Amino acid sequence: MDRILYCIAFQHDWRWTLAAGLVCVFGVGIGYQLLGRAGASLGMRRRNLAILAAVTAGLSVFSTHYMAMQGYQVGGEVRYAVWATIASFMMAFAGIGLACLAVLIRNGAAARAVGAALAMSGVAAMHFLGVAALELPGRIVWRGDLVALAIGAGIVLASTSAAFLYGPAPWRRFAAGVCGALSVIILHFGAMSAMSLEPLAGTENSAWTLTPGVMTLVLAGMVLSIAAVGAVAVWMWWMSRASALGQLRQAIEAMPDGLAFYDGEDRLVLWNSRYAEVNPELSANLQRGMTFREILQIGINDGLYAEAVGREEEWIAERMSTRAARTTSMEQQIIGDRWLRVSDRRTLAGGTVTICTDITELKRDARALADARDAAQAANSAKSQFLANMSHEIRTPLNGVIGVAQALRNTDLSGQQAEMLDLIQSSSRTLQVLLSDILDLARVESGRLELNEEAFDLGAAVRESAQLYEASAREKGLQFFVEIDPAVDRWIAGDVVRLKQILTNLVSNSVKFTEQGFVSLTAMPGPVRDGRPTLRFAVDDTGIGFDSDTRTRLFGRFEQADGGITRKFGGSGLGLSISRQLAEMMGGELDCESEPMGGSCFMLTIPLRLAEAPAVVTNENSALAAGDDRRLRVLLADDHPVNRKVVEMILAQAEIDLTSVEDGAQALNAMRDGDYDLILMDMQMPVMDGLTATREIRLHEAAMGLPRTPVVMLTANALPEHIASAEAAGADRHLAKPFDAAELLELVISLPRAAQAAIAA
């Protein structure tokens, strides 16, 4: 170390030494910056920047060496051999060029360390080749240990700084450049301290040499070149930054939302034109340096914020408190029914980026959608009410037609009259099925159709479903089969009413569309799905069938194979659609296979849930159950005279005393004055409706300590909510119009007996 300090202090002119150090730091730093830009560039620009970095660093190292040599004091004139001097520059350029190539190929710590080692090796070769190019007044003698130490120290410092200090940030590149320059300085002066001169007599100069004056001019040109490259690098950086800022500003201006930036003290720094557009009332007052609170105060003074009227200071405090959060987003109403979505985002430096979006149209669309939704709900409610009213209005006269026809069946009729009566009953059943389909469709659409879970005898349900159309099949000359696999002929859990609805619909269609051959209904175990057993029903026929195109739309609403089907066979086209929806509600599926004039097969698959058969309850203590032959007393409340007449004709077939009244109030008075075994109550009546009358009857029974009289809602209100309302009012059963005569008789006879049996028990 003493030799190095002595070499610098006493063997070199300090002015040349200082100049050499400055040139080295400046030039190597510029080289590192250019290399970093090359790594971030592509194509020809990448190559050109890498070459420029290598040339700049090479010139800097070369100038550092020879400027230091210019200040080297050897007691005589120092001259420079031309070709050896040029060769030394080429060595420096080659080493630094290889280093740049290594870093660009793979920019990792190891690659940078290897590159720095290559560069310093080239610098070392340049140094010793340059010293060899000197024509000094003596012979050069080297100390090998000091030479090795100088070279090793320079390589270690350069490699370490390049591997761990160099980075994408400009300051990291500059710091690595300074360390690289120190490496070159350490190598140069360390090697110079290892050199000594032995005087020789009679030394001669070579023919091609440069005098110190010429070398000074050469070095001056190189320094100017380095300065020019530095100026170009600074200009490129400024232009790049200006271009980036320009592109950023263009991007901000092109944003569809308003954007403003506020500094750490919440002062307005910049904003785009859209920010002024969405705040037209404030645009004329926007100035750089004004605070966000001042902007709010301008809006308050102009009455822009309706929610702030009467509480201005409190509103500003709330807004500023919300803005203080790191990330906020809010909707703000502006006078004139305008709406803005304002989002504030805090930067790392404490500034705030405010984004304003005009959502006035979105708010209008939302209100329009809400109005449309309310209108749709109102329309749906009106439709439901309309269907309920139509159900009531259609069922009431239809009940009269069916009831009178059933009563007429029990009288003496001629053959022609019986045939006419059959037509009446057939048309009535068709109307009844169509009415049920329409109501089921309305329930499915509204989501009010619910399935009941109860245990039932599957075999009995299948046989009953088939029995309804067995006679029709026989009349057409069709063979009719019902097959039930013993494995499924047992009690299961499910909705027996809806299952029978699907099966009767499928069997009805098969009988309707089959002119000859057979119709069969089969129940069997289905495939296991997700580890659970299933139940499969198949309805096969040899009817007209249909093609694949028809199959894709057959389960749509109001769809049949073609328009002629409706004219020839009738039907609404609702049955299959409702059946598929019911199957899906059961957790199953309904599908079919067919070909034109080759018959059809409809397959219903539903989950199989086994159940235990309910216990049979018998009671022999009841007088009625034992065969009490006294006449039953029945009270009927119905405002429609046709309905009262129908019930009277049906109940006239049994030993029943019937009392008829026209409204609920009369029914309540009659019940208080008389002793009835059963009450048949209509739901919609003047003066007092059936629900109110039923509730009053239950209150009277409770107050007087009377036994509970069975009440049956005999009404055209057949929707699920009507049944629920009847149960809530205290009714025991609900029988929808039009009803079957046999069903009414069975209910009137069995329900009082069940009530008596319960009292006796």
mmCIF file of N, CA and C in Angstrom, residues 428-540:
data_model
loop_
_atom_site.group_PDB
_atom_site.id
_atom_site.type_symbol
_atom_site.label_atom_id
_atom_site.label_comp_id
_atom_site.label_asym_id
_atom_site.label_seq_id
_atom_site.Cartn_x
_atom_site.Cartn_y
_atom_site.Cartn_z
ATOM 1 N N SER A 428 -117.114 -32.407 -20.600
ATOM 2 C CA SER A 428 -116.842 -31.824 -19.287
ATOM 3 C C SER A 428 -115.480 -32.262 -18.771
ATOM 4 N N ARG A 429 -115.166 -33.557 -18.943
ATOM 5 C CA ARG A 429 -113.860 -34.039 -18.493
ATOM 6 C C ARG A 429 -112.728 -33.357 -19.265
ATOM 7 N N THR A 430 -112.949 -33.143 -20.575
ATOM 8 C CA THR A 430 -111.928 -32.454 -21.374
ATOM 9 C C THR A 430 -111.701 -31.038 -20.861
ATOM 10 N N LEU A 431 -112.794 -30.328 -20.572
ATOM 11 C CA LEU A 431 -112.662 -28.981 -20.028
ATOM 12 C C LEU A 431 -111.973 -29.003 -18.667
ATOM 13 N N GLN A 432 -112.280 -29.991 -17.861
ATOM 14 C CA GLN A 432 -111.673 -30.090 -16.540
ATOM 15 C C GLN A 432 -110.167 -30.335 -16.633
ATOM 16 N N VAL A 433 -109.739 -31.210 -17.536
ATOM 17 C CA VAL A 433 -108.318 -31.481 -17.721
ATOM 18 C C VAL A 433 -107.587 -30.243 -18.232
ATOM 19 N N LEU A 434 -108.204 -29.554 -19.218
ATOM 20 C CA LEU A 434 -107.585 -28.354 -19.760
ATOM 21 C C LEU A 434 -107.432 -27.284 -18.683
ATOM 22 N N LEU A 435 -108.444 -27.112 -17.849
ATOM 23 C CA LEU A 435 -108.383 -26.137 -16.775
ATOM 24 C C LEU A 435 -107.276 -26.496 -15.779
ATOM 25 N N SER A 436 -107.143 -27.756 -15.447
ATOM 26 C CA SER A 436 -106.092 -28.185 -14.519
ATOM 27 C C SER A 436 -104.707 -27.949 -15.108
ATOM 28 N N ASP A 437 -104.556 -28.215 -16.423
ATOM 29 C CA ASP A 437 -103.257 -27.992 -17.066
ATOM 30 C C ASP A 437 -102.860 -26.522 -17.021
ATOM 31 N N ILE A 438 -103.815 -25.654 -17.301
ATOM 32 C CA ILE A 438 -103.509 -24.220 -17.297
ATOM 33 C C ILE A 438 -103.111 -23.756 -15.901
ATOM 34 N N LEU A 439 -103.817 -24.231 -14.888
ATOM 35 C CA LEU A 439 -103.483 -23.839 -13.523
ATOM 36 C C LEU A 439 -102.137 -24.419 -13.093
ATOM 37 N N ASP A 440 -101.860 -25.667 -13.488
ATOM 38 C CA ASP A 440 -100.557 -26.252 -13.161
ATOM 39 C C ASP A 440 -99.428 -25.465 -13.808
ATOM 40 N N LEU A 441 -99.643 -25.034 -15.069
ATOM 41 C CA LEU A 441 -98.633 -24.245 -15.755
ATOM 42 C C LEU A 441 -98.381 -22.938 -15.006
ATOM 43 N N ALA A 442 -99.430 -22.289 -14.554
ATOM 44 C CA ALA A 442 -99.283 -21.040 -13.808
ATOM 45 C C ALA A 442 -98.535 -21.281 -12.499
ATOM 46 N N ARG A 443 -98.811 -22.400 -11.841
ATOM 47 C CA ARG A 443 -98.117 -22.696 -10.585
ATOM 48 C C ARG A 443 -96.640 -22.950 -10.819
ATOM 49 N N VAL A 444 -96.325 -23.679 -11.887
ATOM 50 C CA VAL A 444 -94.923 -23.960 -12.179
ATOM 51 C C VAL A 444 -94.178 -22.674 -12.496
ATOM 52 N N GLU A 445 -94.784 -21.795 -13.311
ATOM 53 C CA GLU A 445 -94.129 -20.542 -13.682
ATOM 54 C C GLU A 445 -93.872 -19.665 -12.464
ATOM 55 N N SER A 446 -94.786 -19.652 -11.541
ATOM 56 C CA SER A 446 -94.642 -18.785 -10.366
ATOM 57 C C SER A 446 -93.841 -19.433 -9.258
ATOM 58 N N GLY A 447 -93.473 -20.702 -9.425
ATOM 59 C CA GLY A 447 -92.711 -21.400 -8.394
ATOM 60 C C GLY A 447 -93.546 -21.789 -7.198
ATOM 61 N N ARG A 448 -94.855 -21.801 -7.334
ATOM 62 C CA ARG A 448 -95.731 -22.116 -6.209
ATOM 63 C C ARG A 448 -96.219 -23.557 -6.217
ATOM 64 N N LEU A 449 -95.798 -24.318 -7.195
ATOM 65 C CA LEU A 449 -96.178 -25.724 -7.232
ATOM 66 C C LEU A 449 -95.228 -26.507 -6.335
ATOM 67 N N GLU A 450 -95.763 -27.127 -5.321
ATOM 68 C CA GLU A 450 -94.959 -27.877 -4.371
ATOM 69 C C GLU A 450 -95.375 -29.336 -4.376
ATOM 70 N N LEU A 451 -94.403 -30.190 -4.096
ATOM 71 C CA LEU A 451 -94.656 -31.628 -4.045
ATOM 72 C C LEU A 451 -94.881 -32.053 -2.601
ATOM 73 N N ASN A 452 -95.796 -32.998 -2.425
ATOM 74 C CA ASN A 452 -96.070 -33.554 -1.100
ATOM 75 C C ASN A 452 -95.320 -34.866 -0.939
ATOM 76 N N GLU A 453 -94.694 -35.040 0.195
ATOM 77 C CA GLU A 453 -93.938 -36.256 0.472
ATOM 78 C C GLU A 453 -94.758 -37.120 1.425
ATOM 79 N N GLU A 454 -95.235 -38.251 0.918
ATOM 80 C CA GLU A 454 -96.023 -39.159 1.739
ATOM 81 C C GLU A 454 -95.833 -40.580 1.232
ATOM 82 N N ALA A 455 -96.152 -41.534 2.073
ATOM 83 C CA ALA A 455 -96.037 -42.939 1.700
ATOM 84 C C ALA A 455 -97.290 -43.369 0.936
ATOM 85 N N PHE A 456 -97.082 -44.127 -0.146
ATOM 86 C CA PHE A 456 -98.220 -44.631 -0.925
ATOM 87 C C PHE A 456 -97.854 -45.967 -1.556
ATOM 88 N N ASP A 457 -98.895 -46.689 -1.909
ATOM 89 C CA ASP A 457 -98.736 -48.003 -2.540
ATOM 90 C C ASP A 457 -98.498 -47.781 -4.035
ATOM 91 N N LEU A 458 -97.268 -48.055 -4.490
ATOM 92 C CA LEU A 458 -96.939 -47.784 -5.889
ATOM 93 C C LEU A 458 -97.776 -48.635 -6.829
ATOM 94 N N GLY A 459 -97.925 -49.918 -6.513
ATOM 95 C CA GLY A 459 -98.701 -50.785 -7.395
ATOM 96 C C GLY A 459 -100.118 -50.296 -7.567
ATOM 97 N N ALA A 460 -100.748 -49.888 -6.467
ATOM 98 C CA ALA A 460 -102.117 -49.380 -6.552
ATOM 99 C C ALA A 460 -102.183 -48.107 -7.376
ATOM 100 N N ALA A 461 -101.198 -47.211 -7.187
ATOM 101 C CA ALA A 461 -101.196 -45.956 -7.937
ATOM 102 C C ALA A 461 -101.053 -46.205 -9.433
ATOM 103 N N VAL A 462 -100.172 -47.146 -9.826
ATOM 104 C CA VAL A 462 -99.982 -47.435 -11.251
ATOM 105 C C VAL A 462 -101.250 -48.040 -11.839
ATOM 106 N N ARG A 463 -101.862 -48.963 -11.118
ATOM 107 C CA ARG A 463 -103.076 -49.602 -11.632
ATOM 108 C C ARG A 463 -104.212 -48.601 -11.758
ATOM 109 N N GLU A 464 -104.337 -47.694 -10.780
ATOM 110 C CA GLU A 464 -105.393 -46.677 -10.864
ATOM 111 C C GLU A 464 -105.158 -45.740 -12.053
ATOM 112 N N SER A 465 -103.892 -45.378 -12.299
ATOM 113 C CA SER A 465 -103.596 -44.500 -13.437
ATOM 114 C C SER A 465 -103.971 -45.165 -14.754
ATOM 115 N N ALA A 466 -103.692 -46.436 -14.873
ATOM 116 C CA ALA A 466 -104.007 -47.145 -16.117
ATOM 117 C C ALA A 466 -105.492 -47.405 -16.260
ATOM 118 N N GLN A 467 -106.172 -47.647 -15.132
ATOM 119 C CA GLN A 467 -107.584 -48.014 -15.179
ATOM 120 C C GLN A 467 -108.450 -46.920 -15.786
ATOM 121 N N LEU A 468 -108.016 -45.659 -15.639
ATOM 122 C CA LEU A 468 -108.823 -44.560 -16.160
ATOM 123 C C LEU A 468 -108.997 -44.635 -17.670
ATOM 124 N N TYR A 469 -108.010 -45.234 -18.392
ATOM 125 C CA TYR A 469 -108.066 -45.242 -19.857
ATOM 126 C C TYR A 469 -108.130 -46.660 -20.431
ATOM 127 N N GLU A 470 -108.281 -47.604 -19.537
ATOM 128 C CA GLU A 470 -108.378 -48.982 -20.021
ATOM 129 C C GLU A 470 -109.626 -49.182 -20.864
ATOM 130 N N ALA A 471 -110.747 -48.604 -20.402
ATOM 131 C CA ALA A 471 -111.997 -48.760 -21.154
ATOM 132 C C ALA A 471 -111.889 -48.105 -22.526
ATOM 133 N N SER A 472 -111.269 -46.922 -22.601
ATOM 134 C CA SER A 472 -111.112 -46.242 -23.890
ATOM 135 C C SER A 472 -110.270 -47.075 -24.842
ATOM 136 N N ALA A 473 -109.231 -47.726 -24.315
ATOM 137 C CA ALA A 473 -108.393 -48.570 -25.158
ATOM 138 C C ALA A 473 -109.167 -49.767 -25.679
ATOM 139 N N ARG A 474 -109.954 -50.382 -24.803
ATOM 140 C CA ARG A 474 -110.745 -51.537 -25.241
ATOM 141 C C ARG A 474 -111.745 -51.146 -26.322
ATOM 142 N N GLU A 475 -112.356 -49.955 -26.157
ATOM 143 C CA GLU A 475 -113.335 -49.503 -27.151
ATOM 144 C C GLU A 475 -112.697 -49.316 -28.521
ATOM 145 N N LYS A 476 -111.407 -48.943 -28.573
ATOM 146 C CA LYS A 476 -110.712 -48.773 -29.851
ATOM 147 C C LYS A 476 -110.135 -50.083 -30.371
ATOM 148 N N GLY A 477 -110.371 -51.173 -29.614
ATOM 149 C CA GLY A 477 -109.855 -52.461 -30.047
ATOM 150 C C GLY A 477 -108.381 -52.659 -29.776
ATOM 151 N N LEU A 478 -107.817 -51.901 -28.826
ATOM 152 C CA LEU A 478 -106.392 -52.001 -28.519
ATOM 153 C C LEU A 478 -106.160 -52.995 -27.390
ATOM 154 N N GLN A 479 -105.041 -53.675 -27.460
ATOM 155 C CA GLN A 479 -104.607 -54.491 -26.327
ATOM 156 C C GLN A 479 -103.985 -53.561 -25.282
ATOM 157 N N PHE A 480 -104.335 -53.790 -24.038
ATOM 158 C CA PHE A 480 -103.895 -52.887 -22.969
ATOM 159 C C PHE A 480 -103.228 -53.720 -21.880
ATOM 160 N N PHE A 481 -101.941 -53.399 -21.603
ATOM 161 C CA PHE A 481 -101.173 -54.172 -20.629
ATOM 162 C C PHE A 481 -100.672 -53.257 -19.510
ATOM 163 N N VAL A 482 -100.687 -53.804 -18.309
ATOM 164 C CA VAL A 482 -100.078 -53.142 -17.153
ATOM 165 C C VAL A 482 -99.174 -54.169 -16.475
ATOM 166 N N GLU A 483 -97.868 -53.886 -16.439
ATOM 167 C CA GLU A 483 -96.899 -54.798 -15.833
ATOM 168 C C GLU A 483 -96.127 -54.060 -14.746
ATOM 169 N N ILE A 484 -96.119 -54.669 -13.559
ATOM 170 C CA ILE A 484 -95.417 -54.077 -12.411
ATOM 171 C C ILE A 484 -94.445 -55.107 -11.879
ATOM 172 N N ASP A 485 -93.163 -54.768 -11.912
ATOM 173 C CA ASP A 485 -92.137 -55.684 -11.408
ATOM 174 C C ASP A 485 -92.334 -55.885 -9.903
ATOM 175 N N PRO A 486 -92.321 -57.125 -9.444
ATOM 176 C CA PRO A 486 -92.516 -57.376 -7.993
ATOM 177 C C PRO A 486 -91.545 -56.605 -7.113
ATOM 178 N N ALA A 487 -90.343 -56.285 -7.653
ATOM 179 C CA ALA A 487 -89.355 -55.570 -6.850
ATOM 180 C C ALA A 487 -89.800 -54.156 -6.499
ATOM 181 N N VAL A 488 -90.724 -53.577 -7.275
ATOM 182 C CA VAL A 488 -91.182 -52.212 -7.008
ATOM 183 C C VAL A 488 -92.653 -52.156 -6.626
ATOM 184 N N ASP A 489 -93.317 -53.299 -6.535
ATOM 185 C CA ASP A 489 -94.731 -53.336 -6.161
ATOM 186 C C ASP A 489 -94.822 -53.277 -4.636
ATOM 187 N N ARG A 490 -94.547 -52.085 -4.100
ATOM 188 C CA ARG A 490 -94.475 -51.910 -2.653
ATOM 189 C C ARG A 490 -94.713 -50.445 -2.316
ATOM 190 N N TRP A 491 -94.624 -50.139 -1.032
ATOM 191 C CA TRP A 491 -94.862 -48.772 -0.586
ATOM 192 C C TRP A 491 -93.587 -47.942 -0.766
ATOM 193 N N ILE A 492 -93.743 -46.748 -1.334
ATOM 194 C CA ILE A 492 -92.625 -45.833 -1.523
ATOM 195 C C ILE A 492 -93.037 -44.448 -1.043
ATOM 196 N N ALA A 493 -92.061 -43.535 -0.952
ATOM 197 C CA ALA A 493 -92.318 -42.157 -0.533
ATOM 198 C C ALA A 493 -92.294 -41.243 -1.748
ATOM 199 N N GLY A 494 -93.251 -40.310 -1.824
ATOM 200 C CA GLY A 494 -93.314 -39.365 -2.935
ATOM 201 C C GLY A 494 -94.662 -38.697 -3.003
ATOM 202 N N ASP A 495 -94.888 -37.986 -4.095
ATOM 203 C CA ASP A 495 -96.160 -37.306 -4.316
ATOM 204 C C ASP A 495 -96.986 -38.169 -5.250
ATOM 205 N N VAL A 496 -97.922 -38.920 -4.695
ATOM 206 C CA VAL A 496 -98.693 -39.866 -5.497
ATOM 207 C C VAL A 496 -99.596 -39.144 -6.494
ATOM 208 N N VAL A 497 -100.101 -37.966 -6.111
ATOM 209 C CA VAL A 497 -101.013 -37.243 -7.007
ATOM 210 C C VAL A 497 -100.274 -36.804 -8.270
ATOM 211 N N ARG A 498 -99.079 -36.231 -8.110
ATOM 212 C CA ARG A 498 -98.325 -35.762 -9.280
ATOM 213 C C ARG A 498 -97.782 -36.918 -10.104
ATOM 214 N N LEU A 499 -97.408 -38.026 -9.449
ATOM 215 C CA LEU A 499 -96.966 -39.193 -10.209
ATOM 216 C C LEU A 499 -98.098 -39.731 -11.069
ATOM 217 N N LYS A 500 -99.284 -39.832 -10.487
ATOM 218 C CA LYS A 500 -100.443 -40.309 -11.270
ATOM 219 C C LYS A 500 -100.785 -39.321 -12.383
ATOM 220 N N GLN A 501 -100.560 -38.017 -12.134
ATOM 221 C CA GLN A 501 -100.818 -37.028 -13.181
ATOM 222 C C GLN A 501 -99.918 -37.270 -14.391
ATOM 223 N N ILE A 502 -98.630 -37.567 -14.146
ATOM 224 C CA ILE A 502 -97.705 -37.832 -15.254
ATOM 225 C C ILE A 502 -98.101 -39.108 -15.983
ATOM 226 N N LEU A 503 -98.358 -40.172 -15.211
ATOM 227 C CA LEU A 503 -98.665 -41.463 -15.840
ATOM 228 C C LEU A 503 -99.968 -41.399 -16.630
ATOM 229 N N THR A 504 -101.000 -40.770 -16.067
ATOM 230 C CA THR A 504 -102.268 -40.683 -16.797
ATOM 231 C C THR A 504 -102.115 -39.851 -18.062
ATOM 232 N N ASN A 505 -101.269 -38.815 -18.001
ATOM 233 C CA ASN A 505 -101.044 -38.017 -19.207
ATOM 234 C C ASN A 505 -100.365 -38.850 -20.294
ATOM 235 N N LEU A 506 -99.360 -39.643 -19.929
ATOM 236 C CA LEU A 506 -98.647 -40.458 -20.910
ATOM 237 C C LEU A 506 -99.557 -41.547 -21.467
ATOM 238 N N VAL A 507 -100.315 -42.214 -20.589
ATOM 239 C CA VAL A 507 -101.219 -43.274 -21.054
ATOM 240 C C VAL A 507 -102.320 -42.679 -21.922
ATOM 241 N N SER A 508 -102.834 -41.520 -21.524
ATOM 242 C CA SER A 508 -103.893 -40.874 -22.307
ATOM 243 C C SER A 508 -103.404 -40.555 -23.720
ATOM 244 N N ASN A 509 -102.170 -40.016 -23.835
ATOM 245 C CA ASN A 509 -101.625 -39.706 -25.159
ATOM 246 C C ASN A 509 -101.463 -40.969 -26.001
ATOM 247 N N SER A 510 -100.941 -42.039 -25.381
ATOM 248 C CA SER A 510 -100.741 -43.282 -26.134
ATOM 249 C C SER A 510 -102.062 -43.833 -26.655
ATOM 250 N N VAL A 511 -103.094 -43.826 -25.820
ATOM 251 C CA VAL A 511 -104.406 -44.314 -26.273
ATOM 252 C C VAL A 511 -104.963 -43.401 -27.353
ATOM 253 N N LYS A 512 -104.762 -42.088 -27.190
ATOM 254 C CA LYS A 512 -105.302 -41.125 -28.153
ATOM 255 C C LYS A 512 -104.678 -41.303 -29.528
ATOM 256 N N PHE A 513 -103.337 -41.520 -29.591
ATOM 257 C CA PHE A 513 -102.636 -41.540 -30.872
ATOM 258 C C PHE A 513 -102.383 -42.941 -31.420
ATOM 259 N N THR A 514 -103.033 -43.941 -30.845
ATOM 260 C CA THR A 514 -102.869 -45.315 -31.329
ATOM 261 C C THR A 514 -104.204 -45.813 -31.859
ATOM 262 N N GLU A 515 -104.218 -46.236 -33.124
ATOM 263 C CA GLU A 515 -105.445 -46.722 -33.766
ATOM 264 C C GLU A 515 -105.535 -48.238 -33.744
ATOM 265 N N GLN A 516 -104.416 -48.911 -33.720
ATOM 266 C CA GLN A 516 -104.411 -50.374 -33.675
ATOM 267 C C GLN A 516 -103.105 -50.837 -33.030
ATOM 268 N N GLY A 517 -103.186 -52.044 -32.443
ATOM 269 C CA GLY A 517 -101.998 -52.567 -31.791
ATOM 270 C C GLY A 517 -102.194 -52.632 -30.293
ATOM 271 N N PHE A 518 -101.305 -52.022 -29.535
ATOM 272 C CA PHE A 518 -101.370 -52.132 -28.078
ATOM 273 C C PHE A 518 -100.837 -50.863 -27.426
ATOM 274 N N VAL A 519 -101.176 -50.769 -26.164
ATOM 275 C CA VAL A 519 -100.628 -49.754 -25.262
ATOM 276 C C VAL A 519 -100.252 -50.464 -23.974
ATOM 277 N N SER A 520 -99.052 -50.208 -23.479
ATOM 278 C CA SER A 520 -98.616 -50.875 -22.252
ATOM 279 C C SER A 520 -97.983 -49.870 -21.298
ATOM 280 N N LEU A 521 -98.188 -50.125 -20.005
ATOM 281 C CA LEU A 521 -97.579 -49.340 -18.933
ATOM 282 C C LEU A 521 -96.775 -50.296 -18.067
ATOM 283 N N THR A 522 -95.477 -50.032 -17.929
ATOM 284 C CA THR A 522 -94.583 -50.916 -17.191
ATOM 285 C C THR A 522 -93.874 -50.134 -16.101
ATOM 286 N N ALA A 523 -93.801 -50.727 -14.914
ATOM 287 C CA ALA A 523 -93.041 -50.160 -13.796
ATOM 288 C C ALA A 523 -91.964 -51.159 -13.406
ATOM 289 N N MET A 524 -90.721 -50.701 -13.303
ATOM 290 C CA MET A 524 -89.590 -51.602 -13.055
ATOM 291 C C MET A 524 -88.481 -50.834 -12.350
ATOM 292 N N PRO A 525 -87.502 -51.537 -11.776
ATOM 293 C CA PRO A 525 -86.350 -50.841 -11.208
ATOM 294 C C PRO A 525 -85.543 -50.142 -12.304
ATOM 295 N N GLY A 526 -85.069 -48.948 -12.025
ATOM 296 C CA GLY A 526 -84.268 -48.200 -12.983
ATOM 297 C C GLY A 526 -82.785 -48.341 -12.694
ATOM 298 N N PRO A 527 -81.957 -47.691 -13.481
ATOM 299 C CA PRO A 527 -80.510 -47.770 -13.258
ATOM 300 C C PRO A 527 -80.108 -47.062 -11.965
ATOM 301 N N VAL A 528 -79.023 -47.509 -11.362
ATOM 302 C CA VAL A 528 -78.490 -46.879 -10.150
ATOM 303 C C VAL A 528 -77.725 -45.621 -10.562
ATOM 304 N N ARG A 529 -78.071 -44.482 -9.946
ATOM 305 C CA ARG A 529 -77.433 -43.211 -10.272
ATOM 306 C C ARG A 529 -76.889 -42.577 -9.002
ATOM 307 N N ASP A 530 -75.605 -42.264 -9.038
ATOM 308 C CA ASP A 530 -74.922 -41.682 -7.879
ATOM 309 C C ASP A 530 -75.078 -42.560 -6.642
ATOM 310 N N GLY A 531 -75.078 -43.870 -6.880
ATOM 311 C CA GLY A 531 -75.175 -44.799 -5.764
ATOM 312 C C GLY A 531 -76.573 -44.951 -5.199
ATOM 313 N N ARG A 532 -77.585 -44.409 -5.869
ATOM 314 C CA ARG A 532 -78.958 -44.472 -5.358
ATOM 315 C C ARG A 532 -79.864 -45.171 -6.371
ATOM 316 N N PRO A 533 -80.813 -45.980 -5.883
ATOM 317 C CA PRO A 533 -81.714 -46.690 -6.808
ATOM 318 C C PRO A 533 -82.723 -45.739 -7.432
ATOM 319 N N THR A 534 -83.206 -46.087 -8.581
ATOM 320 C CA THR A 534 -84.225 -45.296 -9.262
ATOM 321 C C THR A 534 -85.386 -46.204 -9.673
ATOM 322 N N LEU A 535 -86.464 -45.567 -10.048
ATOM 323 C CA LEU A 535 -87.686 -46.243 -10.487
ATOM 324 C C LEU A 535 -87.988 -45.782 -11.906
ATOM 325 N N ARG A 536 -88.257 -46.736 -12.795
ATOM 326 C CA ARG A 536 -88.504 -46.372 -14.187
ATOM 327 C C ARG A 536 -89.886 -46.849 -14.621
ATOM 328 N N PHE A 537 -90.612 -45.940 -15.286
ATOM 329 C CA PHE A 537 -91.903 -46.245 -15.891
ATOM 330 C C PHE A 537 -91.753 -46.104 -17.403
ATOM 331 N N ALA A 538 -92.333 -47.037 -18.131
ATOM 332 C CA ALA A 538 -92.293 -46.986 -19.592
ATOM 333 C C ALA A 538 -93.706 -47.135 -20.134
ATOM 334 N N VAL A 539 -94.106 -46.216 -21.005
ATOM 335 C CA VAL A 539 -95.401 -46.283 -21.682
ATOM 336 C C VAL A 539 -95.129 -46.500 -23.167
ATOM 337 N N ASP A 540 -95.431 -47.710 -23.667
ATOM 338 C CA ASP A 540 -95.177 -48.077 -25.061
ATOM 339 C C ASP A 540 -96.489 -48.146 -25.818
#
